[in-house]
Amino acid sequence: MMEQNIFTKIISAELSLQETKVGNTIQLLSEGCTIPFISRYRKERTGGLDEVQIADISDMSDKLSELVKRKETIIKTITESGKMTTVLQERIEGCWNATELEDIYLPYKPKRRTKAQIAREQGLEPLSSIILMQREMNPMQAAKRFVKGEVSTVEAAIKGAQDIIAEIVNEDERSRSQVRSMFRRGAIIVSKVVKTKADSEAAIKYSDYFDFSESLKRCSSHRLLAMRRGESEGILRVSISADDDECMERLRHLFVKSNGLCGRLVSEAVDDGYKRLLKPSIETEFATMSKAKADDEAIAVFTENLSQLLLSAPLGQKRVMGVDPGFRTGCKVVCLDAQGNLLHHEAIFPHPPISKSIQADMQIREMLSRYDIEAIAIGNGTASRETKNFIDKIINSDVDGQNSNFKNVKVFVVSEDGASVYSASKVARDEFPDKDVTVRGAISIGRRLMDPLAELVKIDPKSIGVGQYQHDVDQVKLKKSLDHTVERCVNTVGVNLNTASQHLLTYVSGLGPALAKNIVEYRCEHGAFTSRIQLKKVPRLGPAAFEQCAGFLRIPDARNPLDNSAVHPESYKIVEQIANDCGCTVKELILSAVKRKSIDINKYITMEVGLPTLKDIMTELEKPGRDPRNQIEEFEFAANVTSIDHLSEGMILPGIVTNITNFGAFVDIGVHNDGLVHISQLADRYVSDPTQVVHLHQHVKVRVMEIDRKRNRISLSMRGL
């Protein structure tokens, strides 16, 4: 309990949140409640904290728990070495800063056999103390007493003593604090090309960093990650340093107390300790810290993009044709029913080199008619523009008056990033064991149009194509953040209990792979769920899991209309009481805006149920089971622009935002190479965060500013448009 109170105070101060809110949130998390559940159904306890704030509390609580374990290890190690004192233990137990804790531990930390350790074994520690005290007028004379055994000369004795002093300088908390302060204020990151790699083809993309330097605190995350990637590929050498002369001067001020020979020997040891031990240590520390900061920024951009992508507008339950376009290998075409089940698949070859366009035309018309297709999803990869033009001609042209039914068929271009990853995955093999990867890919494209969230959760988020440097950042931290994002999006939208795949159910609050599998198996054996209460019959789905998941699962056409809403079963009695007081049924209450307006919800406040929950209930009764996502919109590229060779500076073109970074947004203008709208070109005003101006899949107008055909780079602008 004392530990939780300390955590609460630290987190409250760090995040500027009330201690009561933080304490209650930590308690709920410790009880096994999920972040979506706490955010949605425990607002009275948290004071209305949102999912981001709750996730921050959870992350900080986890870090503090790790720090507690680290302190236990440190105390145990020092105690076993016989060097623990009451004062030292109190310092360790009272320390809640990881860097400070490691500084305290450093002098006691078991080391490999250093120069200083060798000197100590040679009996030179007393000499190092004599020199460091700087009272001895003739240290060379004093050193003669230590010339014995492996120490063959006075010079060797002095050198060994200086090695010990250098290590003392390195391990001194004041030293580390001073140098750390210098790095914090004035560190410079420098990048140089490895000369033997300068002319290699792989080095071209790093040419901006062949001779680069910048203040570390001003270095943006994408530049830092680019340099670190170049370093890992052996193309760049990257270093971080502060003003060496000033750092050494500050350290001398701490340790050099005289102008005599001892003072000069200490000064030499200080310089050696800085260059050989302290500087590399602090450089590593700042390299790690700056990389972690860059990772956090890159992950934040990635998770925001992923969130926008997962919450993309769905077409809904329509009969869809999915097309995975291609030239030589043809276009793979699938027909899906309104639930996304595969009805039919075949290949067409409308493009060169095979060019069976007449036959392909007949095939498409036959499938559109036979399966009563309502919409067509075309992947945005190779041959996408050509395939869309081919399909559009079929939809918009009349042949013997037989095409009138196709006029209402909508055609959409869908991102196919990750479709190949899905098609070769275990999830896809389990769904379609007798279909090859090309058919599975086309199915994924069609389903993405119907419900992006339900389909994209099956794919590793890193393969969806909405990140920068996702393979360079901390993979554990990235996975945790992406999993939280997927979970948040799934629970924000809610899940149809009777149609959701096992994979989608996995992300529902309180479930996971095992319970998701049990739900699907129960559904297969007993038929569709008619009530949320039936979940309690699912094997191993106990009261705790039911509490966490029930509010996020929907049952359309359930006997109780609340089962298709975000109202939690624990609140059904409240709604029933409200309906009873209004003299109607729950269904009638949902249908009657007049009755709802007459309700004074303050009358229903109790010790357990507060105003936030009651407001959420009333909002949900207005539109039970509503989908928070936007409506999908059709889009057309410029008809006469299909390759980079068709572009010219000054052109104004329609485009779709495909990726957002912290330095701008990438826009697909239909030429197979996305153009970049730099952050400075996003608007006619200063923009600090691109997400304030654009969002994924947004339809925009852009102006072509520059075309680099050699590197296939296109610079675009949205200013003045």
XYZ file of C-alpha atoms in Angstrom:
721
model
C 0.000 0.000 0.000
C 2.857 2.379 0.881
C 4.466 1.640 -2.491
C 1.191 2.410 -4.309
C 0.930 5.713 -2.433
C 4.466 6.636 -3.529
C 3.640 5.674 -7.113
C 0.508 7.815 -6.944
C 2.408 10.895 -5.740
C 5.183 10.530 -8.340
C 2.798 9.900 -11.261
C 0.439 12.661 -10.150
C 3.277 15.188 -10.100
C 4.760 13.979 -13.400
C 1.450 13.996 -15.321
C -0.134 16.940 -13.466
C -3.159 14.867 -12.445
C -5.049 14.731 -9.153
C -3.716 12.091 -6.783
C -7.209 10.653 -6.209
C -7.697 10.041 -9.945
C -4.253 8.482 -10.289
C -4.629 6.320 -7.179
C -8.020 4.978 -8.240
C -6.725 4.260 -11.738
C -3.721 2.329 -10.400
C -6.088 0.362 -8.172
C -8.388 -0.511 -11.105
C -5.399 -1.588 -13.217
C -4.125 -3.771 -10.368
C -7.561 -5.433 -10.236
C -7.140 -6.515 -13.870
C -9.366 -3.908 -15.497
C -8.450 -2.994 -19.065
C -7.787 0.548 -20.245
C -10.880 0.695 -22.549
C -13.096 -0.594 -19.723
C -11.747 1.891 -17.189
C -12.068 4.771 -19.637
C -15.640 3.900 -20.675
C -17.259 2.442 -17.562
C -15.371 3.736 -14.526
C -15.446 7.503 -15.076
C -16.651 8.138 -11.536
C -13.518 6.467 -10.160
C -11.065 8.166 -12.548
C -12.711 11.569 -12.762
C -13.214 11.088 -16.493
C -9.615 10.345 -17.503
C -9.330 9.373 -21.171
C -7.560 6.322 -22.587
C -4.322 8.199 -23.300
C -4.075 9.456 -19.710
C -4.879 6.018 -18.304
C -2.269 4.432 -20.599
C 0.308 6.993 -19.399
C -0.492 6.124 -15.777
C -0.189 2.426 -16.593
C 3.176 2.913 -18.342
C 4.609 5.005 -15.501
C 3.359 2.527 -12.918
C 5.076 -0.294 -14.822
C 8.338 1.683 -14.989
C 8.230 2.417 -11.266
C 7.594 -1.274 -10.559
C 10.674 -2.124 -12.633
C 12.629 0.479 -10.662
C 11.561 -1.201 -7.407
C 12.895 -4.525 -8.709
C 16.126 -2.843 -9.779
C 16.579 -1.322 -6.307
C 16.067 -4.747 -4.720
C 18.791 -6.194 -6.958
C 21.187 -3.333 -6.163
C 20.625 -3.593 -2.412
C 21.156 -7.362 -2.541
C 24.392 -7.014 -4.562
C 25.918 -4.322 -2.332
C 24.869 -6.162 0.841
C 26.485 -9.404 -0.354
C 29.703 -7.498 -1.085
C 29.775 -6.306 2.540
C 29.746 -2.610 1.599
C 26.167 -1.714 2.555
C 25.598 0.984 5.165
C 22.401 2.334 6.693
C 22.851 5.697 4.966
C 23.524 4.075 1.589
C 20.476 1.821 1.853
C 18.274 4.784 2.765
C 19.585 6.690 -0.267
C 18.821 3.779 -2.568
C 15.357 3.164 -1.123
C 14.493 6.862 -1.356
C 15.686 7.255 -4.965
C 13.026 7.246 -7.712
C 15.156 8.417 -10.616
C 16.672 5.611 -12.687
C 19.729 7.617 -13.789
C 20.472 8.831 -10.258
C 20.055 5.280 -8.941
C 22.651 3.930 -11.364
C 25.043 6.734 -10.385
C 24.705 5.745 -6.717
C 25.300 2.095 -7.590
C 28.234 2.630 -9.987
C 31.095 2.613 -7.404
C 29.778 -0.670 -5.954
C 28.872 -2.330 -9.227
C 30.810 -5.531 -10.033
C 33.216 -4.712 -12.860
C 35.332 -6.489 -15.366
C 39.088 -6.313 -14.666
C 39.758 -2.621 -15.360
C 43.077 -0.754 -15.260
C 42.056 0.639 -11.892
C 41.220 -2.819 -10.575
C 44.623 -4.128 -11.671
C 46.304 -1.167 -9.930
C 44.390 -1.889 -6.729
C 45.476 -5.531 -6.880
C 49.046 -4.243 -7.147
C 48.573 -2.357 -3.871
C 48.509 1.154 -5.407
C 45.260 2.407 -3.843
C 47.069 4.110 -0.907
C 49.267 5.955 -3.409
C 46.217 7.135 -5.350
C 44.780 8.500 -2.090
C 48.044 10.346 -1.326
C 48.078 11.951 -4.783
C 44.354 12.765 -4.745
C 44.670 14.521 -1.357
C 47.372 16.732 -2.972
C 49.263 17.396 0.279
C 52.375 15.435 -0.584
C 55.145 17.733 -1.832
C 57.116 14.947 -3.507
C 54.754 12.241 -4.853
C 57.584 10.641 -6.844
C 59.465 9.977 -3.601
C 56.279 8.601 -2.011
C 55.772 6.335 -5.016
C 59.100 4.571 -4.423
C 57.539 2.706 -1.480
C 55.136 1.026 -3.926
C 57.750 -0.211 -6.405
C 57.557 -3.937 -5.828
C 56.198 -7.093 -7.423
C 54.586 -6.281 -10.763
C 55.199 -2.545 -10.242
C 58.728 -2.236 -11.567
C 59.224 1.560 -11.666
C 58.098 4.763 -9.990
C 56.479 5.808 -13.258
C 54.456 2.557 -13.305
C 53.337 3.187 -9.725
C 52.249 6.753 -10.566
C 50.450 5.554 -13.711
C 48.589 2.884 -11.748
C 47.565 5.432 -9.113
C 46.304 7.754 -11.872
C 44.251 4.885 -13.318
C 42.532 4.551 -9.938
C 41.921 8.318 -9.770
C 40.517 8.273 -13.326
C 38.012 5.628 -12.273
C 37.108 7.631 -9.144
C 36.447 10.672 -11.366
C 34.256 8.553 -13.641
C 32.215 7.095 -10.779
C 31.808 10.327 -8.826
C 28.179 11.506 -8.820
C 29.226 15.152 -9.075
C 31.390 14.406 -12.119
C 28.617 12.627 -13.907
C 26.144 15.350 -13.051
C 28.469 18.071 -14.403
C 29.216 16.296 -17.672
C 25.593 15.257 -18.075
C 24.601 18.894 -17.664
C 27.070 19.942 -20.370
C 25.747 17.302 -22.749
C 22.178 18.293 -21.970
C 22.833 21.930 -22.841
C 25.314 21.665 -25.686
C 25.638 18.159 -27.126
C 26.206 17.979 -30.880
C 25.343 14.962 -33.004
C 27.774 14.420 -35.874
C 27.385 12.082 -38.835
C 30.160 11.211 -41.311
C 30.122 8.815 -44.219
C 32.363 5.747 -44.125
C 34.688 6.629 -47.005
C 34.727 3.159 -48.492
C 30.915 3.215 -48.728
C 30.436 6.775 -50.052
C 29.998 5.728 -53.682
C 27.865 2.660 -53.064
C 24.309 2.503 -54.348
C 22.983 1.877 -50.826
C 24.573 5.126 -49.599
C 22.662 7.448 -51.946
C 19.649 7.752 -49.656
C 21.939 8.881 -46.810
C 23.758 11.560 -48.823
C 22.232 14.317 -46.656
C 24.141 12.883 -43.685
C 27.596 12.350 -45.245
C 28.922 15.423 -43.404
C 26.234 16.501 -40.977
C 26.175 18.071 -37.529
C 23.399 19.558 -35.432
C 22.516 20.378 -31.850
C 21.209 17.130 -30.358
C 18.259 18.784 -28.667
C 17.193 20.307 -32.008
C 17.667 17.125 -34.027
C 14.270 15.860 -35.176
C 13.338 12.247 -34.605
C 13.254 11.338 -38.288
C 16.778 12.726 -38.876
C 18.151 10.944 -35.835
C 16.535 7.653 -36.819
C 17.799 8.050 -40.400
C 21.361 8.540 -39.124
C 21.104 5.586 -36.771
C 19.794 3.400 -39.597
C 22.717 4.515 -41.785
C 25.047 3.665 -38.909
C 23.538 0.200 -38.471
C 23.981 -0.425 -42.208
C 27.667 0.476 -41.944
C 27.359 3.567 -44.157
C 27.585 6.310 -41.515
C 29.597 6.937 -38.348
C 27.543 8.804 -35.764
C 28.817 10.393 -32.563
C 27.508 12.671 -29.835
C 29.799 15.026 -27.947
C 29.876 18.198 -25.896
C 32.663 20.784 -25.513
C 35.503 18.545 -24.309
C 37.688 21.390 -23.045
C 34.919 22.879 -20.933
C 33.909 19.463 -19.589
C 37.473 18.721 -18.496
C 37.850 22.203 -17.015
C 34.765 21.671 -14.871
C 36.056 18.307 -13.676
C 39.457 19.779 -12.838
C 37.652 22.400 -10.762
C 36.119 19.537 -8.748
C 39.287 17.503 -8.185
C 42.408 19.659 -8.644
C 43.200 21.497 -5.384
C 46.857 22.524 -5.812
C 49.323 23.816 -8.378
C 52.012 21.367 -7.340
C 53.043 18.084 -8.896
C 50.189 16.197 -7.221
C 47.754 18.699 -8.708
C 49.244 18.149 -12.172
C 49.055 14.362 -11.772
C 45.412 14.621 -10.697
C 44.724 16.925 -13.646
C 46.175 14.320 -16.037
C 44.071 11.607 -14.376
C 40.941 13.757 -14.653
C 41.515 14.279 -18.386
C 42.157 10.560 -18.859
C 39.091 9.644 -16.833
C 36.950 11.977 -18.902
C 38.218 10.880 -22.323
C 38.558 7.163 -21.643
C 35.663 6.478 -19.256
C 33.264 9.289 -18.500
C 32.729 10.784 -21.952
C 32.026 7.420 -23.659
C 29.657 6.515 -20.811
C 27.685 9.778 -21.021
C 27.734 9.672 -24.839
C 26.195 6.192 -24.701
C 23.664 7.437 -22.178
C 22.641 10.363 -24.407
C 22.650 8.199 -27.527
C 20.278 5.821 -25.759
C 18.166 8.655 -24.376
C 17.910 10.528 -27.692
C 17.112 7.293 -29.521
C 14.383 6.529 -26.975
C 12.937 10.036 -27.443
C 13.044 9.658 -31.229
C 11.438 6.225 -30.888
C 8.641 7.696 -28.793
C 7.970 10.411 -31.370
C 8.045 7.956 -34.284
C 5.815 5.507 -32.410
C 3.372 8.309 -31.565
C 3.096 9.216 -35.255
C 2.767 5.555 -36.217
C 0.044 4.853 -33.659
C -1.907 7.955 -34.692
C -1.719 6.856 -38.343
C -2.724 3.320 -37.395
C -5.652 4.640 -35.389
C -6.863 6.729 -38.323
C -6.452 3.781 -40.682
C -8.311 1.336 -38.441
C -11.117 3.863 -37.981
C -11.393 4.524 -41.732
C -14.894 4.828 -43.097
C -16.458 1.408 -43.821
C -18.735 0.688 -46.758
C -20.751 -1.653 -44.565
C -22.440 -4.944 -45.370
C -22.611 -4.839 -49.172
C -21.946 -7.426 -51.841
C -18.433 -6.600 -52.970
C -16.089 -7.541 -55.788
C -12.428 -7.437 -54.743
C -9.762 -7.006 -57.427
C -6.027 -7.503 -56.914
C -4.678 -5.896 -60.131
C -1.689 -7.065 -62.148
C -0.228 -7.086 -65.663
C 1.592 -10.317 -66.563
C -0.096 -12.467 -63.912
C -3.531 -10.941 -64.509
C -6.068 -9.513 -62.081
C -7.388 -11.783 -59.319
C -11.109 -11.176 -58.864
C -13.286 -12.390 -55.970
C -16.976 -11.930 -55.222
C -18.053 -11.648 -51.578
C -21.471 -11.672 -49.947
C -22.593 -8.944 -47.530
C -20.911 -10.796 -44.629
C -17.572 -11.039 -46.459
C -17.907 -14.740 -47.300
C -16.249 -15.879 -50.528
C -18.775 -16.729 -53.254
C -16.562 -16.979 -56.332
C -13.073 -16.253 -57.667
C -11.355 -16.204 -61.052
C -8.574 -14.382 -62.927
C -8.914 -11.910 -65.799
C -6.208 -10.651 -68.192
C -7.285 -7.256 -69.558
C -3.774 -5.762 -69.767
C -0.583 -6.444 -71.734
C 1.231 -8.697 -72.327
C -1.754 -11.092 -72.552
C -4.407 -8.442 -73.368
C -7.585 -10.550 -73.306
C -9.660 -7.428 -72.671
C -12.839 -8.561 -74.483
C -12.934 -11.813 -72.535
C -12.159 -9.940 -69.297
C -15.010 -7.511 -70.029
C -17.436 -10.415 -70.392
C -16.136 -12.060 -67.204
C -16.637 -8.912 -65.138
C -20.150 -8.345 -66.497
C -21.095 -11.944 -65.768
C -19.848 -11.717 -62.161
C -21.503 -8.339 -61.559
C -24.837 -9.750 -62.687
C -24.668 -13.210 -61.156
C -23.603 -12.046 -57.687
C -25.570 -8.781 -57.706
C -22.425 -6.809 -56.853
C -22.987 -3.431 -55.176
C -19.405 -2.133 -54.967
C -15.940 -2.905 -56.347
C -12.659 -2.623 -54.397
C -9.477 -2.335 -56.484
C -6.039 -2.620 -54.868
C -3.799 0.420 -55.291
C -0.652 -1.443 -56.347
C 0.736 -2.367 -59.769
C -1.780 -1.864 -62.616
C -4.278 -0.181 -60.287
C -4.957 2.855 -62.499
C -5.235 0.717 -65.624
C -7.593 -1.727 -63.918
C -9.801 1.057 -62.570
C -10.046 2.618 -66.027
C -11.000 -0.777 -67.436
C -13.664 -1.325 -64.748
C -14.994 2.235 -65.085
C -15.613 1.698 -68.814
C -17.671 -1.390 -68.020
C -19.692 0.410 -65.352
C -20.317 3.528 -67.437
C -20.875 2.082 -70.917
C -23.928 0.422 -72.431
C -23.731 -2.784 -74.419
C -27.001 -3.741 -76.050
C -28.807 -1.981 -73.244
C -27.642 -4.591 -70.714
C -25.589 -2.296 -68.556
C -28.257 -0.237 -66.824
C -28.026 -2.293 -63.619
C -24.308 -1.508 -63.261
C -24.725 2.279 -63.061
C -25.212 2.123 -59.286
C -22.122 0.011 -58.659
C -19.554 2.125 -56.806
C -15.840 1.701 -57.551
C -13.201 2.355 -54.885
C -9.408 2.146 -54.847
C -8.262 0.452 -51.633
C -4.799 0.366 -50.057
C -3.351 -3.104 -50.463
C -0.444 -2.576 -48.062
C -0.052 -5.746 -46.031
C -2.464 -7.792 -48.166
C 0.368 -10.085 -49.243
C 1.438 -10.449 -45.604
C -2.098 -11.452 -44.639
C -2.473 -13.844 -47.573
C 0.547 -15.860 -46.456
C -0.315 -15.739 -42.737
C -1.679 -18.495 -40.511
C -4.899 -16.482 -40.081
C -5.486 -16.533 -43.850
C -4.558 -20.214 -44.143
C -7.019 -21.055 -41.381
C -9.771 -19.023 -43.092
C -9.127 -20.284 -46.630
C -6.992 -23.436 -46.449
C -7.795 -24.513 -50.006
C -7.156 -21.113 -51.684
C -3.808 -19.780 -52.883
C -2.243 -16.544 -51.703
C -3.465 -14.492 -54.688
C -7.102 -15.296 -53.950
C -6.655 -14.555 -50.252
C -5.080 -11.185 -51.131
C -8.060 -10.207 -53.290
C -10.443 -11.267 -50.502
C -8.561 -9.031 -48.073
C -8.840 -6.069 -50.471
C -12.600 -6.592 -50.822
C -13.139 -6.965 -47.085
C -11.088 -3.856 -46.346
C -13.658 -1.846 -48.249
C -16.518 -3.368 -46.251
C -14.916 -3.007 -42.817
C -11.275 -1.835 -42.630
C -11.048 -2.452 -38.887
C -12.227 -6.063 -38.975
C -9.803 -6.924 -41.778
C -6.725 -4.914 -40.802
C -6.554 -6.341 -37.271
C -5.458 -9.599 -38.893
C -2.243 -8.013 -40.184
C 0.912 -7.080 -38.298
C 0.533 -3.271 -38.004
C 4.143 -2.789 -39.133
C 3.140 -4.188 -42.541
C 0.204 -1.854 -43.134
C 2.391 0.913 -44.580
C 1.572 3.861 -42.337
C 4.803 4.290 -40.384
C 8.306 5.657 -40.731
C 11.335 3.782 -39.365
C 9.038 1.216 -37.713
C 11.780 -1.406 -38.014
C 14.342 0.892 -36.367
C 12.509 1.787 -33.153
C 12.303 -0.210 -29.919
C 10.284 -3.225 -31.038
C 8.920 -4.103 -27.587
C 7.718 -0.542 -27.026
C 6.304 -0.369 -30.568
C 4.366 -3.622 -30.210
C 2.906 -2.550 -26.874
C 1.822 0.807 -28.282
C 0.345 -0.696 -31.449
C -1.502 -3.380 -29.486
C -2.998 -0.652 -27.261
C -4.016 1.270 -30.380
C -5.698 -1.719 -32.004
C -7.465 -2.552 -28.729
C -8.638 1.053 -28.343
C -9.988 1.220 -31.914
C -11.762 -2.135 -31.700
C -13.451 -1.216 -28.440
C -14.298 2.299 -29.625
C -16.270 0.860 -32.545
C -17.634 -2.218 -30.774
C -17.825 -5.733 -32.188
C -20.727 -7.746 -33.577
C -20.684 -10.836 -31.371
C -22.273 -13.017 -34.047
C -20.078 -12.123 -37.042
C -16.711 -11.153 -35.542
C -13.738 -13.330 -36.407
C -11.687 -14.960 -33.702
C -8.882 -12.537 -34.491
C -11.107 -9.479 -34.041
C -12.562 -10.816 -30.783
C -9.026 -11.228 -29.453
C -8.735 -7.438 -29.124
C -12.001 -6.972 -27.228
C -11.480 -5.788 -23.659
C -11.016 -8.707 -21.265
C -10.846 -11.465 -23.881
C -7.653 -12.566 -25.629
C -6.854 -15.512 -27.931
C -8.165 -18.336 -25.707
C -11.541 -16.781 -24.834
C -11.996 -15.487 -28.410
C -11.518 -19.051 -29.667
C -14.001 -20.365 -27.089
C -16.607 -17.779 -28.141
C -16.315 -18.735 -31.823
C -16.525 -22.447 -30.995
C -19.562 -21.874 -28.758
C -21.196 -19.857 -31.557
C -20.549 -22.626 -34.077
C -22.008 -25.248 -31.750
C -25.041 -23.373 -30.367
C -25.818 -20.857 -33.104
C -25.968 -17.072 -32.923
C -26.020 -15.334 -29.552
C -29.383 -13.801 -28.682
C -28.303 -12.215 -25.399
C -25.125 -10.936 -23.782
C -25.944 -13.082 -20.744
C -25.249 -16.151 -22.901
C -21.576 -15.181 -22.803
C -21.490 -16.541 -19.268
C -22.058 -20.004 -20.730
C -18.877 -19.803 -22.809
C -16.229 -22.078 -21.266
C -13.742 -20.251 -19.018
C -15.450 -16.881 -19.512
C -15.937 -15.983 -15.852
C -17.506 -12.966 -14.115
C -14.357 -10.829 -14.382
C -13.977 -11.386 -18.146
C -17.730 -10.831 -18.647
C -17.540 -7.511 -16.817
C -14.623 -6.367 -18.981
C -15.953 -7.467 -22.390
C -19.761 -7.324 -22.325
C -20.166 -3.592 -22.981
C -18.059 -3.754 -26.132
C -19.913 -6.659 -27.772
C -23.034 -5.982 -29.841
C -25.943 -8.246 -30.778
C -28.079 -6.700 -33.539
C -31.776 -7.665 -33.305
C -31.308 -8.988 -29.754
C -34.424 -9.431 -27.607
C -33.101 -6.733 -25.294
C -32.234 -3.657 -27.423
C -29.568 -2.687 -24.896
C -27.564 -5.733 -26.038
C -26.884 -3.810 -29.250
C -25.624 -0.736 -27.430
C -22.635 0.446 -25.409
C -24.731 0.396 -22.238
C -23.043 -2.075 -19.894
C -25.205 -4.929 -18.494
C -24.412 -3.641 -14.997
C -26.464 -0.528 -15.900
C -29.487 -2.290 -17.435
C -31.456 -1.913 -14.185
C -30.964 1.845 -14.275
C -32.315 2.060 -17.838
C -35.223 -0.200 -16.909
C -35.989 2.028 -13.915
C -35.908 5.148 -16.110
C -38.205 3.483 -18.652
C -40.560 2.343 -15.892
C -40.717 5.891 -14.496
C -41.568 7.122 -17.998
C -44.337 4.528 -18.253
C -42.831 2.726 -21.224
C -40.560 -0.135 -22.250
C -36.829 0.240 -22.888
C -37.450 -0.109 -26.633
C -40.066 2.647 -26.536
C -37.685 4.851 -24.566
C -35.039 4.407 -27.276
C -37.538 5.289 -30.009
C -39.017 8.341 -28.265
C -36.909 11.506 -28.189
C -39.767 13.269 -26.371
C -39.675 10.818 -23.464
C -35.893 11.020 -23.215
C -35.965 14.830 -23.083
C -38.367 14.721 -20.162
C -35.933 12.727 -17.992
C -34.096 14.388 -15.104
C -31.079 12.102 -14.843
C -29.976 13.704 -11.561
C -32.737 11.705 -9.855
C -30.865 8.488 -10.642
C -27.505 9.402 -9.115
C -26.447 6.924 -6.429
C -23.261 6.071 -4.538
C -22.344 3.626 -7.334
C -23.684 5.483 -10.387
C -22.683 9.082 -11.028
C -23.532 11.750 -13.573
C -20.824 10.706 -16.114
C -22.302 7.198 -16.439
C -25.861 8.521 -16.657
C -24.866 10.992 -19.383
C -23.192 8.199 -21.344
C -26.320 6.075 -21.025
C -28.576 8.861 -22.319
C -26.203 9.553 -25.232
C -26.215 5.865 -26.131
C -30.018 5.638 -25.991
C -30.205 8.308 -28.697
C -28.362 6.128 -31.222
C -27.747 2.664 -29.767
C -24.933 0.736 -31.433
C -23.997 3.708 -33.616
C -20.765 3.414 -35.604
C -18.432 6.321 -34.739
C -16.673 6.102 -38.112
C -17.335 8.475 -41.015
C -19.066 7.660 -44.282
C -16.895 6.453 -47.154
C -16.355 8.777 -50.134
C -15.573 8.010 -53.775
C -12.414 9.461 -55.318
C -11.002 9.992 -58.818
C -7.384 10.680 -59.810
C -6.635 13.069 -62.684
C -7.502 11.047 -65.779
C -4.527 12.173 -67.906
C -1.835 11.706 -65.234
C -0.773 8.089 -64.722
C 3.044 8.204 -64.412
C 5.769 10.507 -63.131
C 6.583 11.378 -66.765
C 3.165 13.059 -67.064
C 3.939 15.507 -64.271
C 5.086 19.088 -64.666
C 5.774 21.756 -62.094
C 2.760 23.866 -61.201
C 0.184 21.130 -61.921
C -2.746 21.047 -59.482
C -3.952 17.484 -58.884
C -6.333 15.539 -56.635
C -4.673 13.143 -54.197
C -5.201 10.877 -51.203
C -3.123 11.150 -48.012
C -1.458 7.745 -47.586
C 0.995 8.358 -44.732
C 1.706 11.061 -42.167
C 5.078 11.706 -40.534
C 6.278 14.420 -38.221
C 7.929 16.147 -41.197
C 4.927 16.121 -43.527
C 2.434 13.951 -45.387
C 2.740 11.563 -48.318
C 0.063 11.882 -50.979
C -0.889 9.414 -53.719
C -1.579 11.336 -56.945
C -1.950 8.207 -59.094
C 1.563 7.923 -60.563
C 2.809 4.910 -58.548
C 5.117 7.141 -56.432
C 3.661 9.059 -53.527
C 4.654 12.708 -53.345
C 5.717 14.493 -50.153
C 3.994 17.579 -48.836
C 6.602 18.937 -46.433
C 5.251 20.254 -43.144
C 6.080 23.789 -44.310
C 3.830 23.292 -47.352
C 0.759 21.880 -45.615
C -1.004 25.182 -44.977
C -0.737 28.952 -45.300
C 0.156 29.136 -41.615
C 2.779 27.655 -39.333
C 2.145 23.968 -38.661
C 3.857 22.169 -35.770
C 1.979 18.886 -36.119
C 0.848 17.570 -39.531
C -2.057 15.694 -37.923
C -3.608 19.067 -37.095
C -4.027 19.666 -40.840
C -4.421 16.279 -42.543
C -5.605 12.777 -41.763
C -5.129 9.427 -43.469
C -7.188 8.808 -46.611
C -8.163 12.487 -46.732
C -8.938 13.709 -50.242
C -6.779 16.766 -50.960
C -5.685 19.100 -53.749
C -1.928 19.476 -54.240
C 0.412 21.489 -56.445
C 3.480 19.850 -57.993
C 6.542 21.831 -56.842
C 9.513 19.711 -57.873
C 10.114 16.419 -59.692
C 13.293 14.385 -59.146
C 12.893 11.642 -61.730
C 16.303 10.128 -60.963
C 15.307 9.345 -57.367
C 11.543 9.101 -58.089
C 10.812 11.910 -55.640
C 7.928 14.330 -55.992
C 7.608 17.497 -53.894
C 4.066 18.777 -53.443
C 2.360 21.729 -51.774
C -1.110 22.359 -50.335
C -0.529 26.048 -49.699
C -3.027 28.378 -51.311
C -5.311 25.491 -52.358
